mmCIF file of C-alpha atoms in Angstrom:
data_model
loop_
_atom_site.group_PDB
_atom_site.id
_atom_site.type_symbol
_atom_site.label_atom_id
_atom_site.label_comp_id
_atom_site.label_asym_id
_atom_site.label_seq_id
_atom_site.Cartn_x
_atom_site.Cartn_y
_atom_site.Cartn_z
ATOM 1 C CA UNK A 280 184.317 156.501 -149.059
ATOM 2 C CA UNK A 281 183.565 159.466 -147.002
ATOM 3 C CA UNK A 282 185.425 161.862 -149.339
ATOM 4 C CA UNK A 283 183.747 160.399 -152.330
ATOM 5 C CA UNK A 284 180.510 160.721 -150.636
ATOM 6 C CA UNK A 285 181.026 164.234 -149.649
ATOM 7 C CA UNK A 286 182.323 164.999 -153.179
ATOM 8 C CA UNK A 287 179.316 163.597 -154.762
ATOM 9 C CA UNK A 288 177.101 165.599 -152.433
ATOM 10 C CA UNK A 289 178.818 168.672 -153.306
ATOM 11 C CA UNK A 290 178.511 168.016 -156.972
ATOM 12 C CA UNK A 291 174.935 167.427 -156.386
ATOM 13 C CA UNK A 292 174.173 170.692 -154.336
ATOM 14 C CA UNK A 293 176.266 172.472 -157.025
ATOM 15 C CA UNK A 294 174.101 171.447 -160.094
ATOM 16 C CA UNK A 295 172.023 174.391 -161.269
ATOM 17 C CA UNK A 296 168.307 173.577 -160.902
ATOM 18 C CA UNK A 297 166.409 173.769 -164.355
ATOM 19 C CA UNK A 298 163.676 176.352 -164.705
ATOM 20 C CA UNK A 299 160.344 175.437 -165.780
ATOM 21 C CA UNK A 300 160.132 175.612 -169.299
ATOM 22 C CA UNK A 301 157.734 174.509 -172.148
ATOM 23 C CA UNK A 302 158.774 171.120 -173.970
ATOM 24 C CA UNK A 303 157.402 168.867 -176.630
ATOM 25 C CA UNK A 304 153.982 169.686 -178.256
ATOM 26 C CA UNK A 305 153.379 172.427 -175.735
ATOM 27 C CA UNK A 306 156.470 174.386 -176.786
ATOM 28 C CA UNK A 307 155.609 173.789 -180.644
ATOM 29 C CA UNK A 308 152.240 175.321 -180.083
ATOM 30 C CA UNK A 309 153.432 178.012 -178.202
ATOM 31 C CA UNK A 310 155.978 178.772 -180.755
ATOM 32 C CA UNK A 311 153.636 178.474 -183.510
ATOM 33 C CA UNK A 312 151.160 181.004 -182.143
ATOM 34 C CA UNK A 313 153.859 182.999 -180.073
ATOM 35 C CA UNK A 314 153.371 186.233 -181.933
ATOM 36 C CA UNK A 315 149.675 186.265 -181.312
ATOM 37 C CA UNK A 316 149.896 185.280 -177.581
ATOM 38 C CA UNK A 317 152.418 187.788 -176.884
ATOM 39 C CA UNK A 318 150.509 190.692 -178.293
ATOM 40 C CA UNK A 319 147.503 189.538 -176.335
ATOM 41 C CA UNK A 320 149.493 189.616 -173.125
ATOM 42 C CA UNK A 321 151.214 192.921 -174.051
ATOM 43 C CA UNK A 322 147.822 194.708 -174.981
ATOM 44 C CA UNK A 323 146.466 193.083 -171.460
ATOM 45 C CA UNK A 324 149.418 194.557 -169.514
ATOM 46 C CA UNK A 325 148.855 198.047 -171.210
ATOM 47 C CA UNK A 326 145.264 198.044 -170.629
ATOM 48 C CA UNK A 327 145.560 197.113 -166.893
ATOM 49 C CA UNK A 328 148.244 200.047 -166.574
ATOM 50 C CA UNK A 329 145.985 202.499 -168.037
ATOM 51 C CA UNK A 330 142.799 201.520 -166.098
ATOM 52 C CA UNK A 331 144.737 201.677 -162.955
ATOM 53 C CA UNK A 332 145.939 205.024 -163.909
ATOM 54 C CA UNK A 333 142.493 206.380 -164.610
ATOM 55 C CA UNK A 334 141.089 204.894 -161.557
ATOM 56 C CA UNK A 335 143.678 206.652 -159.431
ATOM 57 C CA UNK A 336 142.342 209.788 -161.013
ATOM 58 C CA UNK A 337 138.715 209.035 -160.336
ATOM 59 C CA UNK A 338 139.590 208.332 -156.726
ATOM 60 C CA UNK A 339 141.593 211.758 -156.314
ATOM 61 C CA UNK A 340 138.414 213.609 -157.885
ATOM 62 C CA UNK A 341 135.965 211.715 -155.552
ATOM 63 C CA UNK A 342 138.012 212.263 -152.509
ATOM 64 C CA UNK A 343 137.401 215.936 -152.834
ATOM 65 C CA UNK A 344 133.635 215.380 -151.915
ATOM 66 C CA UNK A 345 134.542 212.904 -148.937
ATOM 67 C CA UNK A 346 135.212 209.514 -150.909
ATOM 68 C CA UNK A 347 134.603 206.774 -149.764
ATOM 69 C CA UNK A 348 131.875 208.256 -147.739
ATOM 70 C CA UNK A 349 130.036 210.625 -150.166
ATOM 71 C CA UNK A 350 127.195 212.166 -148.237
ATOM 72 C CA UNK A 351 125.738 214.216 -151.328
ATOM 73 C CA UNK A 352 125.340 214.165 -154.822
ATOM 74 C CA UNK A 353 127.578 217.207 -155.602
ATOM 75 C CA UNK A 354 130.279 215.166 -156.966
ATOM 76 C CA UNK A 355 127.844 214.248 -159.858
ATOM 77 C CA UNK A 356 128.231 217.759 -161.311
ATOM 78 C CA UNK A 357 131.837 217.446 -162.848
ATOM 79 C CA UNK A 358 131.532 213.665 -163.259
ATOM 80 C CA UNK A 359 130.691 213.741 -167.154
ATOM 81 C CA UNK A 360 134.314 213.267 -168.342
ATOM 82 C CA UNK A 361 134.965 210.426 -166.234
ATOM 83 C CA UNK A 362 131.652 208.422 -167.129
ATOM 84 C CA UNK A 363 132.468 209.112 -170.628
ATOM 85 C CA UNK A 364 135.841 207.768 -170.404
ATOM 86 C CA UNK A 365 134.231 204.680 -168.659
ATOM 87 C CA UNK A 366 131.667 204.358 -171.414
ATOM 88 C CA UNK A 367 134.320 204.622 -174.253
ATOM 89 C CA UNK A 368 136.816 201.907 -172.667
ATOM 90 C CA UNK A 369 133.772 199.625 -171.872
ATOM 91 C CA UNK A 370 132.910 200.103 -175.506
ATOM 92 C CA UNK A 371 136.121 199.216 -177.135
ATOM 93 C CA UNK A 372 136.671 196.180 -174.646
ATOM 94 C CA UNK A 373 133.237 194.821 -175.917
ATOM 95 C CA UNK A 374 134.950 194.219 -179.324
ATOM 96 C CA UNK A 375 137.621 192.036 -177.666
ATOM 97 C CA UNK A 376 135.563 188.562 -177.661
ATOM 98 C CA UNK A 377 135.317 189.337 -181.690
ATOM 99 C CA UNK A 378 138.977 190.168 -182.103
ATOM 100 C CA UNK A 379 140.053 187.053 -180.135
ATOM 101 C CA UNK A 380 137.833 184.674 -182.001
ATOM 102 C CA UNK A 381 138.746 186.090 -185.657
ATOM 103 C CA UNK A 382 142.545 186.463 -184.918
ATOM 104 C CA UNK A 383 143.140 183.615 -182.673
ATOM 105 C CA UNK A 384 140.417 181.095 -182.795
ATOM 106 C CA UNK A 385 139.957 180.983 -186.572
ATOM 107 C CA UNK A 386 143.776 180.450 -187.376
ATOM 108 C CA UNK A 387 144.170 177.995 -184.595
ATOM 109 C CA UNK A 388 143.221 174.797 -186.679
ATOM 110 C CA UNK A 389 142.764 176.163 -190.043
ATOM 111 C CA UNK A 390 146.247 177.525 -190.136
ATOM 112 C CA UNK A 391 147.788 174.084 -189.568
ATOM 113 C CA UNK A 392 145.393 172.461 -192.022
ATOM 114 C CA UNK A 393 146.023 174.814 -194.884
ATOM 115 C CA UNK A 394 149.652 174.801 -194.440
ATOM 116 C CA UNK A 395 149.819 171.001 -193.920
ATOM 117 C CA UNK A 396 151.521 171.215 -190.572
ATOM 118 C CA UNK A 397 148.925 169.150 -188.921
ATOM 119 C CA UNK A 398 150.110 165.942 -191.206
ATOM 120 C CA UNK A 399 153.734 166.606 -190.098
ATOM 121 C CA UNK A 400 152.806 166.848 -186.525
ATOM 122 C CA UNK A 401 150.538 163.726 -186.259
ATOM 123 C CA UNK A 402 153.177 161.774 -188.373
ATOM 124 C CA UNK A 403 155.309 162.042 -185.233
ATOM 125 C CA UNK A 404 153.136 159.755 -182.955
ATOM 126 C CA UNK A 405 151.094 162.547 -181.794
ATOM 127 C CA UNK A 406 147.284 161.792 -181.221
ATOM 128 C CA UNK A 407 144.771 163.830 -182.903
ATOM 129 C CA UNK A 408 142.783 164.272 -179.547
ATOM 130 C CA UNK A 409 146.308 165.435 -177.766
ATOM 131 C CA UNK A 410 146.991 167.902 -180.712
ATOM 132 C CA UNK A 411 143.569 169.397 -180.268
ATOM 133 C CA UNK A 412 143.270 169.393 -176.535
ATOM 134 C CA UNK A 413 146.719 171.085 -176.258
ATOM 135 C CA UNK A 414 146.051 173.566 -178.845
ATOM 136 C CA UNK A 415 142.497 174.418 -177.218
ATOM 137 C CA UNK A 416 144.117 174.439 -173.851
ATOM 138 C CA UNK A 417 146.926 176.985 -174.389
ATOM 139 C CA UNK A 418 144.838 179.397 -176.362
ATOM 140 C CA UNK A 419 142.052 178.967 -173.708
ATOM 141 C CA UNK A 420 144.602 179.678 -170.855
ATOM 142 C CA UNK A 421 145.799 182.654 -172.734
ATOM 143 C CA UNK A 422 142.182 184.009 -173.320
ATOM 144 C CA UNK A 423 141.081 183.328 -169.559
ATOM 145 C CA UNK A 424 144.263 185.027 -168.249
ATOM 146 C CA UNK A 425 143.812 188.158 -170.632
ATOM 147 C CA UNK A 426 140.036 188.875 -170.523
ATOM 148 C CA UNK A 427 139.951 187.841 -166.674
ATOM 149 C CA UNK A 428 142.550 190.400 -165.911
ATOM 150 C CA UNK A 429 141.055 193.161 -167.970
ATOM 151 C CA UNK A 430 137.573 192.453 -166.491
ATOM 152 C CA UNK A 431 139.127 192.838 -162.792
ATOM 153 C CA UNK A 432 140.820 196.055 -163.855
ATOM 154 C CA UNK A 433 137.730 197.563 -165.138
ATOM 155 C CA UNK A 434 135.698 196.624 -162.410
ATOM 156 C CA UNK A 435 138.161 198.105 -159.985
ATOM 157 C CA UNK A 436 137.941 201.323 -161.877
ATOM 158 C CA UNK A 437 134.303 201.282 -161.900
ATOM 159 C CA UNK A 438 133.506 200.080 -158.457
ATOM 160 C CA UNK A 439 133.898 203.736 -156.534
ATOM 161 C CA UNK A 440 130.885 204.891 -158.286
ATOM 162 C CA UNK A 441 128.905 201.496 -159.607
ATOM 163 C CA UNK A 442 126.011 201.760 -157.081
ATOM 164 C CA UNK A 443 125.884 205.669 -156.895
ATOM 165 C CA UNK A 444 125.761 206.909 -160.472
ATOM 166 C CA UNK A 445 122.391 206.574 -162.064
ATOM 167 C CA UNK A 446 123.923 207.825 -165.432
ATOM 168 C CA UNK A 447 126.162 204.507 -165.801
ATOM 169 C CA UNK A 448 123.426 202.064 -166.530
ATOM 170 C CA UNK A 449 124.872 198.523 -165.489
ATOM 171 C CA UNK A 450 122.835 196.890 -167.786
ATOM 172 C CA UNK A 451 124.568 198.333 -170.731
ATOM 173 C CA UNK A 452 126.959 196.047 -172.699
ATOM 174 C CA UNK A 453 129.706 198.480 -171.931
ATOM 175 C CA UNK A 454 129.599 197.791 -168.263
ATOM 176 C CA UNK A 455 127.729 194.475 -167.960
ATOM 177 C CA UNK A 456 129.529 192.581 -170.617
ATOM 178 C CA UNK A 457 133.089 193.754 -169.676
ATOM 179 C CA UNK A 458 133.122 192.928 -166.067
ATOM 180 C CA UNK A 459 132.569 189.755 -163.921
ATOM 181 C CA UNK A 460 132.892 186.264 -165.813
ATOM 182 C CA UNK A 461 130.970 187.748 -168.872
ATOM 183 C CA UNK A 462 134.045 188.615 -171.035
ATOM 184 C CA UNK A 463 135.883 185.395 -170.156
ATOM 185 C CA UNK A 464 132.803 183.469 -171.059
ATOM 186 C CA UNK A 465 132.150 185.422 -174.400
ATOM 187 C CA UNK A 466 135.761 185.220 -175.550
ATOM 188 C CA UNK A 467 135.996 181.381 -174.992
ATOM 189 C CA UNK A 468 132.842 180.866 -176.936
ATOM 190 C CA UNK A 469 133.874 182.928 -179.958
ATOM 191 C CA UNK A 470 137.728 181.550 -179.775
ATOM 192 C CA UNK A 471 136.626 177.910 -179.661
ATOM 193 C CA UNK A 472 133.764 178.527 -182.177
ATOM 194 C CA UNK A 473 136.376 180.133 -184.457
ATOM 195 C CA UNK A 474 138.564 176.921 -184.036
ATOM 196 C CA UNK A 475 135.634 174.755 -184.914
ATOM 197 C CA UNK A 476 134.648 176.952 -188.016
ATOM 198 C CA UNK A 477 138.547 176.795 -189.046
ATOM 199 C CA UNK A 478 138.508 173.126 -188.703
ATOM 200 C CA UNK A 479 135.322 172.777 -191.062
ATOM 201 C CA UNK A 480 136.455 175.342 -193.545
ATOM 202 C CA UNK A 481 140.355 174.299 -193.324
ATOM 203 C CA UNK A 482 140.986 177.834 -195.122
ATOM 204 C CA UNK A 483 142.349 180.530 -192.803
ATOM 205 C CA UNK A 484 140.998 183.822 -194.324
ATOM 206 C CA UNK A 485 137.562 182.203 -195.102
ATOM 207 C CA UNK A 486 137.448 180.915 -191.610
ATOM 208 C CA UNK A 487 138.457 184.327 -190.099
ATOM 209 C CA UNK A 488 135.531 185.895 -192.154
ATOM 210 C CA UNK A 489 132.863 183.534 -190.972
ATOM 211 C CA UNK A 490 134.143 183.586 -187.448
ATOM 212 C CA UNK A 491 133.567 187.229 -187.640
ATOM 213 C CA UNK A 492 129.911 186.731 -188.504
ATOM 214 C CA UNK A 493 129.575 184.043 -185.866
ATOM 215 C CA UNK A 494 130.903 186.398 -183.139
ATOM 216 C CA UNK A 495 128.834 189.315 -184.365
ATOM 217 C CA UNK A 496 125.677 186.981 -183.970
ATOM 218 C CA UNK A 497 126.787 185.812 -180.672
ATOM 219 C CA UNK A 498 126.896 189.423 -179.570
ATOM 220 C CA UNK A 499 123.550 190.441 -180.988
ATOM 221 C CA UNK A 500 121.813 187.492 -179.511
ATOM 222 C CA UNK A 501 123.332 187.956 -175.972
ATOM 223 C CA UNK A 502 122.502 191.498 -176.032
ATOM 224 C CA UNK A 503 118.808 190.747 -177.099
ATOM 225 C CA UNK A 504 118.535 188.230 -173.962
ATOM 226 C CA UNK A 505 120.717 189.901 -171.465
ATOM 227 C CA UNK A 506 117.968 191.380 -169.485
ATOM 228 C CA UNK A 507 116.086 188.147 -169.283
ATOM 229 C CA UNK A 508 118.602 186.716 -167.120
ATOM 230 C CA UNK A 509 117.222 188.840 -163.939
ATOM 231 C CA UNK A 510 114.129 188.741 -162.091
ATOM 232 C CA UNK A 511 111.975 192.087 -162.551
ATOM 233 C CA UNK A 512 110.733 193.807 -159.249
ATOM 234 C CA UNK A 513 107.623 195.713 -159.111
ATOM 235 C CA UNK A 514 107.345 199.194 -157.352
ATOM 236 C CA UNK A 515 103.827 200.241 -156.784
ATOM 237 C CA UNK A 516 102.158 203.397 -155.167
ATOM 238 C CA UNK A 517 98.772 204.521 -154.396
ATOM 239 C CA UNK A 518 99.231 208.049 -153.591
ATOM 240 C CA UNK A 519 97.777 209.556 -156.848
ATOM 241 C CA UNK A 520 99.515 210.368 -160.039
ATOM 242 C CA UNK A 521 99.741 214.248 -159.443
ATOM 243 C CA UNK A 522 103.355 214.009 -157.931
ATOM 244 C CA UNK A 523 104.557 211.728 -160.516
ATOM 245 C CA UNK A 524 105.970 208.141 -160.288
ATOM 246 C CA UNK A 525 108.029 207.001 -157.185
ATOM 247 C CA UNK A 526 111.529 207.303 -157.433
ATOM 248 C CA UNK A 527 113.508 203.994 -158.003
ATOM 249 C CA UNK A 528 116.181 202.679 -155.729
ATOM 250 C CA UNK A 529 119.955 203.820 -156.266
ATOM 251 C CA UNK A 530 121.246 201.885 -159.503
ATOM 252 C CA UNK A 531 117.968 200.471 -160.428
ATOM 253 C CA UNK A 532 117.215 199.867 -164.133
ATOM 254 C CA UNK A 533 113.747 200.568 -165.237
ATOM 255 C CA UNK A 534 112.022 198.273 -167.584
ATOM 256 C CA UNK A 535 109.532 198.813 -170.165
ATOM 257 C CA UNK A 536 108.567 202.310 -171.535
ATOM 258 C CA UNK A 537 108.202 203.769 -168.090
ATOM 259 C CA UNK A 538 105.721 204.020 -165.232
ATOM 260 C CA UNK A 539 102.381 202.503 -165.764
ATOM 261 C CA UNK A 540 98.982 203.602 -164.211
ATOM 262 C CA UNK A 541 97.957 201.453 -161.292
ATOM 263 C CA UNK A 542 94.135 201.153 -160.278
ATOM 264 C CA UNK A 543 92.676 200.922 -156.801
ATOM 265 C CA UNK A 544 91.665 197.322 -157.850
ATOM 266 C CA UNK A 545 95.448 196.446 -158.459
ATOM 267 C CA UNK A 546 95.134 196.392 -162.292
ATOM 268 C CA UNK A 547 97.849 197.803 -164.367
ATOM 269 C CA UNK A 548 97.222 200.330 -167.241
ATOM 270 C CA UNK A 549 99.285 201.637 -169.981
ATOM 271 C CA UNK A 550 100.757 205.030 -169.608
ATOM 272 C CA UNK A 551 98.819 205.945 -172.486
ATOM 273 C CA UNK A 552 95.366 205.781 -170.973
ATOM 274 C CA UNK A 553 93.534 209.067 -171.242
ATOM 275 C CA UNK A 554 96.252 210.295 -173.579
ATOM 276 C CA UNK A 555 93.290 211.833 -175.692
ATOM 277 C CA UNK A 556 91.877 213.549 -172.838
ATOM 278 C CA UNK A 557 94.495 215.988 -172.214
ATOM 279 C CA UNK A 558 92.865 219.062 -173.523
ATOM 280 C CA UNK A 559 92.739 220.273 -170.025
ATOM 281 C CA UNK A 560 93.978 219.126 -166.864
ATOM 282 C CA UNK A 561 90.604 218.702 -165.498
ATOM 283 C CA UNK A 562 89.509 216.459 -168.354
ATOM 284 C CA UNK A 563 92.569 214.324 -168.125
ATOM 285 C CA UNK A 564 91.880 213.790 -164.153
ATOM 286 C CA UNK A 565 88.205 213.028 -164.743
ATOM 287 C CA UNK A 566 89.457 210.395 -167.295
ATOM 288 C CA UNK A 567 91.647 208.880 -164.779
ATOM 289 C CA UNK A 568 89.244 208.966 -161.967
ATOM 290 C CA UNK A 569 86.724 207.108 -164.235
ATOM 291 C CA UNK A 570 89.273 204.498 -164.758
ATOM 292 C CA UNK A 571 89.761 204.521 -161.008
ATOM 293 C CA UNK A 572 93.763 205.063 -161.223
ATOM 294 C CA UNK A 573 95.225 206.020 -158.062
ATOM 295 C CA UNK A 574 98.856 205.314 -158.412
ATOM 296 C CA UNK A 575 101.635 204.106 -160.423
ATOM 297 C CA UNK A 576 103.486 200.697 -161.130
ATOM 298 C CA UNK A 577 106.959 200.439 -162.250
ATOM 299 C CA UNK A 578 109.187 197.197 -163.022
ATOM 300 C CA UNK A 579 112.932 197.468 -162.553
ATOM 301 C CA UNK A 580 116.021 195.525 -162.027
ATOM 302 C CA UNK A 581 117.910 196.291 -158.822
ATOM 303 C CA UNK A 582 121.531 196.696 -159.028
ATOM 304 C CA UNK A 583 122.014 193.742 -156.395
ATOM 305 C CA UNK A 584 121.047 191.321 -159.313
ATOM 306 C CA UNK A 585 124.058 192.285 -161.639
ATOM 307 C CA UNK A 586 126.313 189.538 -160.128
ATOM 308 C CA UNK A 587 123.875 186.602 -160.322
ATOM 309 C CA UNK A 588 122.801 187.771 -163.865
ATOM 310 C CA UNK A 589 126.499 187.640 -165.102
ATOM 311 C CA UNK A 590 127.386 184.358 -163.378
ATOM 312 C CA UNK A 591 123.880 182.731 -165.157
ATOM 313 C CA UNK A 592 124.837 184.307 -168.353
ATOM 314 C CA UNK A 593 128.395 183.172 -168.045
ATOM 315 C CA UNK A 594 127.130 179.632 -167.268
ATOM 316 C CA UNK A 595 124.913 179.394 -170.368
ATOM 317 C CA UNK A 596 127.689 180.752 -172.497
ATOM 318 C CA UNK A 597 130.290 178.046 -171.077
ATOM 319 C CA UNK A 598 127.779 175.201 -171.670
ATOM 320 C CA UNK A 599 127.607 176.174 -175.313
ATOM 321 C CA UNK A 600 131.386 176.628 -175.540
ATOM 322 C CA UNK A 601 131.327 172.944 -173.962
ATOM 323 C CA UNK A 602 129.210 171.617 -176.516
ATOM 324 C CA UNK A 603 131.332 173.215 -179.543
ATOM 325 C CA UNK A 604 134.375 171.651 -177.661
ATOM 326 C CA UNK A 605 133.129 168.124 -177.872
ATOM 327 C CA UNK A 606 131.918 168.544 -181.547
ATOM 328 C CA UNK A 607 135.601 169.635 -182.364
ATOM 329 C CA UNK A 608 136.909 166.697 -180.777
ATOM 330 C CA UNK A 609 134.366 164.119 -182.314
ATOM 331 C CA UNK A 610 134.928 165.668 -185.815
ATOM 332 C CA UNK A 611 138.630 166.107 -185.314
ATOM 333 C CA UNK A 612 139.295 162.337 -184.454
ATOM 334 C CA UNK A 613 137.831 161.053 -187.658
ATOM 335 C CA UNK A 614 138.109 163.821 -190.230
ATOM 336 C CA UNK A 615 140.736 166.170 -189.180
ATOM 337 C CA UNK A 616 143.134 165.142 -192.022
#
């Protein structure tokens, strides 16, 4: 008995362990879209590698000026090639949510409906809700991993100068929309929106065209209201206007058309006040004196608000994504096939 027990134990110990692997519906959906998934992950890996390489070059350049303790602005004299590359890469990364929505989201459901695969799958005791949930979950996971990793890589590349270089406007879509949680939220919205459009139109090519329009509209609306996520801060001075407006804090983004005039009573006047009285400096000064102008008023967004604005914007985008997801399930349970 002991020998048999030892032998059984030896056989049990010698049995190779099965590695984690996909099976069932998960395997089927991954296999259906594996070309797109692997392409996304491969592009992500290449992008991370390139940004890591460019960051190393940036750090080498800044080290020559004492980085991480930059005591002067001399480093900005030769920084233009680095800033141009940052803006160029940020510009192209901004198209990622649109591309993911068109080439991943739109065909996700429409492709199966058009080819008749949906009826085949649902005919094997697979519920509609489970099928949709698995589709969206796997696609969403790939989107979160890819966009999140690229966002972290770009943020790491930009971070050595993010608070120091005023030429890199952090409110620009080339920086704001490709760092933090924003690219993840934008991509999820366009992908889920594309899946919903594909489910309604049931034709892949038409769904891709419609999703492109949807994604562009999302980007336009987002860029229009991006700055509204912040809380403006007002900088004032009562030292006269001869020396010009006061300097903004490092990394601040000025709002409006520029500095406004401020009267001794606290009233804000347009910078165009007395613009017709500029024939001579004396006439212009007399006009400002008559209006009781004694300083400047400027509205701006400090760099410190960037992270809060990004998370607030991402929360709004994710709420919209959740609403579209609920619609997909409600519609799909009754009218999927």
